[in-house]
CSV table of C-alpha atoms in Angstrom, one decimal:
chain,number,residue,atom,x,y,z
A,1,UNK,CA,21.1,-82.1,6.3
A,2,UNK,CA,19.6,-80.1,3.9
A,3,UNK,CA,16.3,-78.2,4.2
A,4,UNK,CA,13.9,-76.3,1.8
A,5,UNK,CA,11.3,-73.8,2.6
A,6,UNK,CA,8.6,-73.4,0.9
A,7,UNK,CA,5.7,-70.8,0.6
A,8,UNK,CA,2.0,-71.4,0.3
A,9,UNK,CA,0.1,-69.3,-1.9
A,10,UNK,CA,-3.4,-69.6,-1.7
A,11,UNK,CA,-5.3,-67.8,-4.5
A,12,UNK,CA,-8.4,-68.8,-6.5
A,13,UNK,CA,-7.7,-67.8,-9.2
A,14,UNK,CA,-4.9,-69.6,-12.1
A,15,UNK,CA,-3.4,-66.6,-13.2
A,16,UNK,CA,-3.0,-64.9,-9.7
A,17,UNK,CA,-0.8,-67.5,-8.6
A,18,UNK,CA,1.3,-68.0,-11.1
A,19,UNK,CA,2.3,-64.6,-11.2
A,20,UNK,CA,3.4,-64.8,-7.5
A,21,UNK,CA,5.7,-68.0,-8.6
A,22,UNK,CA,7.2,-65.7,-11.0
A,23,UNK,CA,7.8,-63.0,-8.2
A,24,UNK,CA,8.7,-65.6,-6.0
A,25,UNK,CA,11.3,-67.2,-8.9
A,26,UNK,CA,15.1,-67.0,-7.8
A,27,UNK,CA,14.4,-67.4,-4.3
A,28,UNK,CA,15.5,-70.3,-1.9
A,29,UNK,CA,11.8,-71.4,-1.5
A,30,UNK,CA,9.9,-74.2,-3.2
A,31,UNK,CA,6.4,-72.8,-4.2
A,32,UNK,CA,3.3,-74.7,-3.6
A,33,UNK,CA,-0.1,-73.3,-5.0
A,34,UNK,CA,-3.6,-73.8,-4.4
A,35,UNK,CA,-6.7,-72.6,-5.3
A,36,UNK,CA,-8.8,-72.7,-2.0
A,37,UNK,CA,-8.9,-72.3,1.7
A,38,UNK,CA,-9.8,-75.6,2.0
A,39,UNK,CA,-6.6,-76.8,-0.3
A,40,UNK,CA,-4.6,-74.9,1.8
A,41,UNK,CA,-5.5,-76.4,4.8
A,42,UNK,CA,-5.2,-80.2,3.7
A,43,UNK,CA,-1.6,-79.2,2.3
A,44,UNK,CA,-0.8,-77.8,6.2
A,45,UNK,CA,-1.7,-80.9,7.4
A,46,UNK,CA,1.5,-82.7,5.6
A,47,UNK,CA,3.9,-79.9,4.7
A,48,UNK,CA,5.9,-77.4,6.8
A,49,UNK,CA,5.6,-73.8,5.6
A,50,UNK,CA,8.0,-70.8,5.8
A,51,UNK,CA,5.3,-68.0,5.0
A,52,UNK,CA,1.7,-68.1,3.3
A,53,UNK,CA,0.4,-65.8,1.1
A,54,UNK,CA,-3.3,-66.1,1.2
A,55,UNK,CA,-5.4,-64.1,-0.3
A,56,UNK,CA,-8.3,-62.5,1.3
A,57,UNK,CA,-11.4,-62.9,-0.8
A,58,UNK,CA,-11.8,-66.3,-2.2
A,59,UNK,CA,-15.3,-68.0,-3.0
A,60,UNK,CA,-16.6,-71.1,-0.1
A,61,UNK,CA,-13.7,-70.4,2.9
A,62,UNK,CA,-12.5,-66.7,2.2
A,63,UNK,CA,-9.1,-65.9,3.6
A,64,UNK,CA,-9.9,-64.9,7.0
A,65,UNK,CA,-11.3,-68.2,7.6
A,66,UNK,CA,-9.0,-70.1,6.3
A,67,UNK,CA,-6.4,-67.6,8.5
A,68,UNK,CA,-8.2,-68.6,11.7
A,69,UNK,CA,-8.1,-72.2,11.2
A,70,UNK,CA,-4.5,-72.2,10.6
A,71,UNK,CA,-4.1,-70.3,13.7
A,72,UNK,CA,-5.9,-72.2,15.8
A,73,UNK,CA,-3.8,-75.1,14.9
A,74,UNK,CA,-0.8,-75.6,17.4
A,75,UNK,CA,0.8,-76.9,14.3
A,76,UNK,CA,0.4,-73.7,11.9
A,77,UNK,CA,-0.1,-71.2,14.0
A,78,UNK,CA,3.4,-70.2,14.4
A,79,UNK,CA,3.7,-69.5,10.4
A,80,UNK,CA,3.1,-65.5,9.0
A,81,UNK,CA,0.8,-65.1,6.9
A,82,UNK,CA,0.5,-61.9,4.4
A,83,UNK,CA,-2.6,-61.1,3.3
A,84,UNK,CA,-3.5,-60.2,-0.1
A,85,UNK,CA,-6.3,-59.0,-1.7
A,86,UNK,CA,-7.9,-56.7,-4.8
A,87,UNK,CA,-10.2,-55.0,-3.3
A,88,UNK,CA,-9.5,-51.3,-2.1
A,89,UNK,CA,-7.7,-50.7,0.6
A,90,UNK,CA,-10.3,-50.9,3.6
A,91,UNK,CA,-8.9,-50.3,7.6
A,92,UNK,CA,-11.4,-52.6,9.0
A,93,UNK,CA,-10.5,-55.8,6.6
A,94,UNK,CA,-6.9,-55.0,7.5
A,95,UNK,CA,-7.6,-54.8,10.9
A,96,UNK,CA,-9.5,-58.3,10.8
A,97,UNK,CA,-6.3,-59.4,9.0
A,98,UNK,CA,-4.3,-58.4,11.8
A,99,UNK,CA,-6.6,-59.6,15.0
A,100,UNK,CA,-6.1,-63.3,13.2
A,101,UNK,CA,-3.1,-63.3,12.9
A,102,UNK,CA,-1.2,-62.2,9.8
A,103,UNK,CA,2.0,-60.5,9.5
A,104,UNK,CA,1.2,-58.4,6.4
A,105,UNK,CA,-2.1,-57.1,4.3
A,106,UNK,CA,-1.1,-55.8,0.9
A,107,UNK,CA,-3.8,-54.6,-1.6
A,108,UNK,CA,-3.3,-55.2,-5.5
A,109,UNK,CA,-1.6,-54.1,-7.5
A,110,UNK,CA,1.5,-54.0,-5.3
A,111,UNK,CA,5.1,-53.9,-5.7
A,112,UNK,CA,6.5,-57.0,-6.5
A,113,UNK,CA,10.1,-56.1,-5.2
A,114,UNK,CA,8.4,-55.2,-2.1
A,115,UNK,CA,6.9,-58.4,-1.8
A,116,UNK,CA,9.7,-60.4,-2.7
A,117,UNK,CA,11.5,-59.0,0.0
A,118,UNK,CA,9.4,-59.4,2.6
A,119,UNK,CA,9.0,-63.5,1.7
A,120,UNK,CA,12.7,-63.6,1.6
A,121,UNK,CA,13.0,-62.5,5.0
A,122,UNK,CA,10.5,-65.0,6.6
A,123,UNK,CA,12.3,-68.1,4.4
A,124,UNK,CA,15.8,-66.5,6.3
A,125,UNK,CA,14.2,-66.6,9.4
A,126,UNK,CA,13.1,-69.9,8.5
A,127,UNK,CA,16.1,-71.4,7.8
A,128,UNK,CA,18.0,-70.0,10.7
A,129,UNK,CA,15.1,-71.6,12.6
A,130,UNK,CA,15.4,-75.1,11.2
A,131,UNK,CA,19.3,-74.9,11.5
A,132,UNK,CA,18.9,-74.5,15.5
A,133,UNK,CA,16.3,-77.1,15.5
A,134,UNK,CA,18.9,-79.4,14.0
A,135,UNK,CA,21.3,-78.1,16.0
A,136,UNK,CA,19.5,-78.3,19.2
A,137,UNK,CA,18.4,-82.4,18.6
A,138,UNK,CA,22.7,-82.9,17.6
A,139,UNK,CA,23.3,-81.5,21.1
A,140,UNK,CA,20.8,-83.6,23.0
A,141,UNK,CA,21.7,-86.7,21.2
A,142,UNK,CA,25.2,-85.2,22.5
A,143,UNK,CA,24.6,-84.9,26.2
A,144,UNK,CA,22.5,-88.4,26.6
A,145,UNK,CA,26.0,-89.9,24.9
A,146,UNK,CA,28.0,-88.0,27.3
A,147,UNK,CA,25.8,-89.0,30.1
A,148,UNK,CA,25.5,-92.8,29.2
A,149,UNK,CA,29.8,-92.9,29.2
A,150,UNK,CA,29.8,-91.1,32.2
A,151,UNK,CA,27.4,-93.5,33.9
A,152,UNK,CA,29.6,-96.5,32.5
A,153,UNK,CA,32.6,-94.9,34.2
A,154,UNK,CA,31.1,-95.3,37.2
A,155,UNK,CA,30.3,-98.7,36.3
A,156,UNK,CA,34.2,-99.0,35.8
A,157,UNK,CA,33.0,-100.2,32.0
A,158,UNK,CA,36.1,-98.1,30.6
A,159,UNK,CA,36.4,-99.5,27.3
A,160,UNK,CA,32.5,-98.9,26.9
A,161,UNK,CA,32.7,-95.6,28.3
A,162,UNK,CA,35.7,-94.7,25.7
A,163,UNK,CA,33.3,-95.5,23.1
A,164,UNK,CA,30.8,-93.9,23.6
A,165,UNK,CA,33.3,-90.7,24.4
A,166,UNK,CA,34.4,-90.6,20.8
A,167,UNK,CA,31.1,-91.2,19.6
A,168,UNK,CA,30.1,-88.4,21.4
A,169,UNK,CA,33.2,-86.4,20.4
A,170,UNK,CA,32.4,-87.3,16.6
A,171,UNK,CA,28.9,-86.1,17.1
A,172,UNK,CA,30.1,-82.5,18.8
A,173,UNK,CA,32.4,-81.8,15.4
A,174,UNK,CA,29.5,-82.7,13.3
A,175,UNK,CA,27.7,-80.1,15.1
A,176,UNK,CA,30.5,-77.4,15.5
A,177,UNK,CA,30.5,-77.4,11.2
């Protein structure tokens, strides 16, 4: 099974957000863009997320609303956000950053390397999270097999029960890959 993270970047303006899709370029993520809180949240309602960048002062919902709702979602409010924003470096919007929630507040213009690296780390952590999700429903699916031939031994159903042993034994190589 194969699985692809993606990022949300949340900017209002065009040219901001391509520019982060360029940053972003190379990386094992699939980039989605929008251009307001409000598009942001409707796309978290369908799609699973490895890291948003969201940036702080949009028109309508600014960031740090958009922030809280996502993290008062059970849903979302497990994913990092990183803050971005133009506007000078101020303590108390980092702060508020912060409070809700996010991993990360970075003021324009910033390192793009610096950036880069930091998404790449949350898509790793990602993926090592989805892997053990996978790998964590194989071994259940595992154990209720063992469990059923067991329960047929006792039944004395030993063809059935040798059946479902291999079946189970198939399923514990496929995880063991």
């Amino acid at each position: 099974m194969t699985v692809s993270a993606k990022a949300l970047l949340v900017d209002d303006r065009r040219e901001n957000l391509v520019a982060l899709e360029a940053i972003l370029q190379g990386l094992a993520v699939e980039t989605v863009a929008v251009t307001s809180g409000e598009e942001a949240l409707k796309r978290l309602l369908t799609d699973d997320f490895a890291v948003i960048l969201l940036d702080a002062s949009m028109p309508g919902m600014d960031g740090f609303e958009t922030a809280t709702h996502i993290k008062q979602r059970e849903r979302t409010r497990h994913i990092p956000i990183i803050f971005l924003t133009a506007l000078n470096y101020d303590a108390r919007l980092a702060f508020r950053g912060y409070q809700i929630g996010a991993v990360d507040f970075i003021t324009k213009p910033f390192d793009p390397w610096v950036l880069r690296s930091k998404v790449a780390v949350f898509i790793e952590l990602w993926l090592k999270s989805a892997e053990l999700t996978s790998q964590a429903v194989e071994r259940i699916a595992l154990h209720e097999a063992l469990s059923k031939a067991l329960s047929l031994m006792g039944a004395e159903d030993t063809d059935g029960a040798m059946g479902v042993l291999r079946e189970a034994q198939a399923r514990y190589a496929r995880v063991r890959v």
